[in-house]
Coordinates of C-alpha atoms in Angstrom, one line a residue:
M49 CA 20.4 14.7 -26.9
A50 CA 19.4 12.1 -25.0
T51 CA 15.9 11.6 -24.2
K52 CA 14.1 10.9 -21.2
S53 CA 11.4 7.7 -20.7
E54 CA 9.6 6.7 -18.2
P55 CA 11.4 3.8 -16.2
T56 CA 10.0 0.4 -16.5
V57 CA 10.6 -3.5 -15.3
G58 CA 13.8 -4.3 -17.4
M59 CA 15.2 -0.7 -18.4
T60 CA 18.9 0.1 -17.8
V61 CA 20.3 2.6 -15.8
Y62 CA 22.9 4.9 -15.4
T63 CA 25.1 7.7 -13.6
E64 CA 25.2 11.1 -14.9
D65 CA 28.6 10.2 -16.2
G66 CA 27.2 7.0 -18.7
T67 CA 28.2 4.1 -16.1
E68 CA 25.9 1.6 -16.3
I69 CA 24.3 0.9 -12.7
G70 CA 22.2 -2.5 -13.8
T71 CA 18.3 -2.9 -14.6
I72 CA 15.2 -1.8 -12.9
R73 CA 14.2 -5.1 -10.9
G74 CA 11.3 -3.1 -9.6
F75 CA 9.4 -0.3 -7.9
D76 CA 7.6 0.5 -4.8
E77 CA 6.8 4.6 -2.6
D78 CA 10.1 5.4 -2.7
G79 CA 12.1 4.7 -6.3
F80 CA 12.7 1.5 -8.4
F81 CA 14.9 -1.7 -7.4
V82 CA 18.3 -2.1 -9.6
T83 CA 20.0 -5.4 -10.0
T84 CA 23.9 -5.0 -11.1
R85 CA 23.8 -8.3 -12.1
D86 CA 23.3 -9.6 -16.1
G87 CA 19.6 -10.4 -16.4
L88 CA 17.2 -12.6 -14.2
A89 CA 19.6 -15.8 -14.2
E90 CA 22.3 -14.2 -12.6
M91 CA 20.5 -13.3 -10.0
S92 CA 20.9 -16.3 -8.2
I93 CA 18.7 -18.0 -5.3
E94 CA 21.9 -19.0 -3.4
H95 CA 22.9 -15.3 -3.4
E96 CA 19.7 -14.8 -2.1
R97 CA 20.1 -17.5 0.6
A98 CA 23.3 -16.5 1.7
G99 CA 23.1 -15.5 5.1
H100 CA 19.9 -16.8 5.9
E101 CA 19.9 -19.6 8.9
F102 CA 16.7 -21.7 8.1
G103 CA 14.3 -22.3 5.0
E104 CA 15.2 -21.7 1.5
A105 CA 14.3 -18.6 -0.7
E106 CA 12.2 -19.0 -3.9
L107 CA 12.8 -16.1 -6.6
M108 CA 8.7 -15.0 -7.5
W109 CA 7.0 -11.6 -8.5
R110 CA 4.6 -9.5 -6.3
C111 CA 2.5 -6.9 -6.8
D112 CA 3.2 -3.3 -5.2
E113 CA -0.2 -2.6 -4.8
C114 CA -2.2 -5.8 -3.4
G115 CA 0.5 -7.9 -2.9
E116 CA -0.3 -10.9 -5.3
M117 CA 2.8 -13.5 -5.7
G118 CA 3.6 -15.6 -8.4
S119 CA 6.3 -18.1 -10.5
I120 CA 8.6 -16.0 -12.0
D121 CA 8.7 -18.0 -14.9
D122 CA 5.1 -16.4 -15.4
L123 CA 5.8 -12.8 -15.1
P124 CA 2.7 -10.8 -15.7
D125 CA 2.2 -7.9 -18.1
T126 CA -0.4 -6.9 -15.3
C127 CA -1.4 -8.0 -11.8
P128 CA -3.7 -10.7 -12.5
N129 CA -5.4 -9.9 -8.9
C130 CA -5.9 -6.0 -8.6
G131 CA -5.2 -5.1 -13.0
T132 CA -1.9 -3.0 -11.8
E133 CA 0.9 -2.4 -14.4
R134 CA 3.9 -4.3 -14.6
E135 CA 5.6 -1.4 -13.0
N136 CA 4.4 -2.3 -9.9
I137 CA 5.6 -5.8 -10.0
Y138 CA 8.8 -6.6 -9.0
Y139 CA 11.3 -9.9 -7.7
W140 CA 10.8 -10.5 -4.4
T141 CA 11.9 -13.9 -2.7
E142 CA 9.7 -15.8 -0.2
D143 CA 10.9 -18.6 2.3

């Protein structure tokens, strides 16, 4: 019997029949965001830019509690501004 654990960023999630959906990339008040691509490198900026008519999107992290943002290369364990847990930090694209 499988044990259940609290969802965390980077955790792989599955459907009830065991089919892999993807990995958790962030949380908000409604639940969590899942990327269906293999790892962060596959979540390309080119894909995020598709359909945008202006600006260039930059992949960053953002805190759900205070809105603090930072470089995705420096994804913190806690928000440096408000100290909230990593579970409240998610991937974000900024123009």
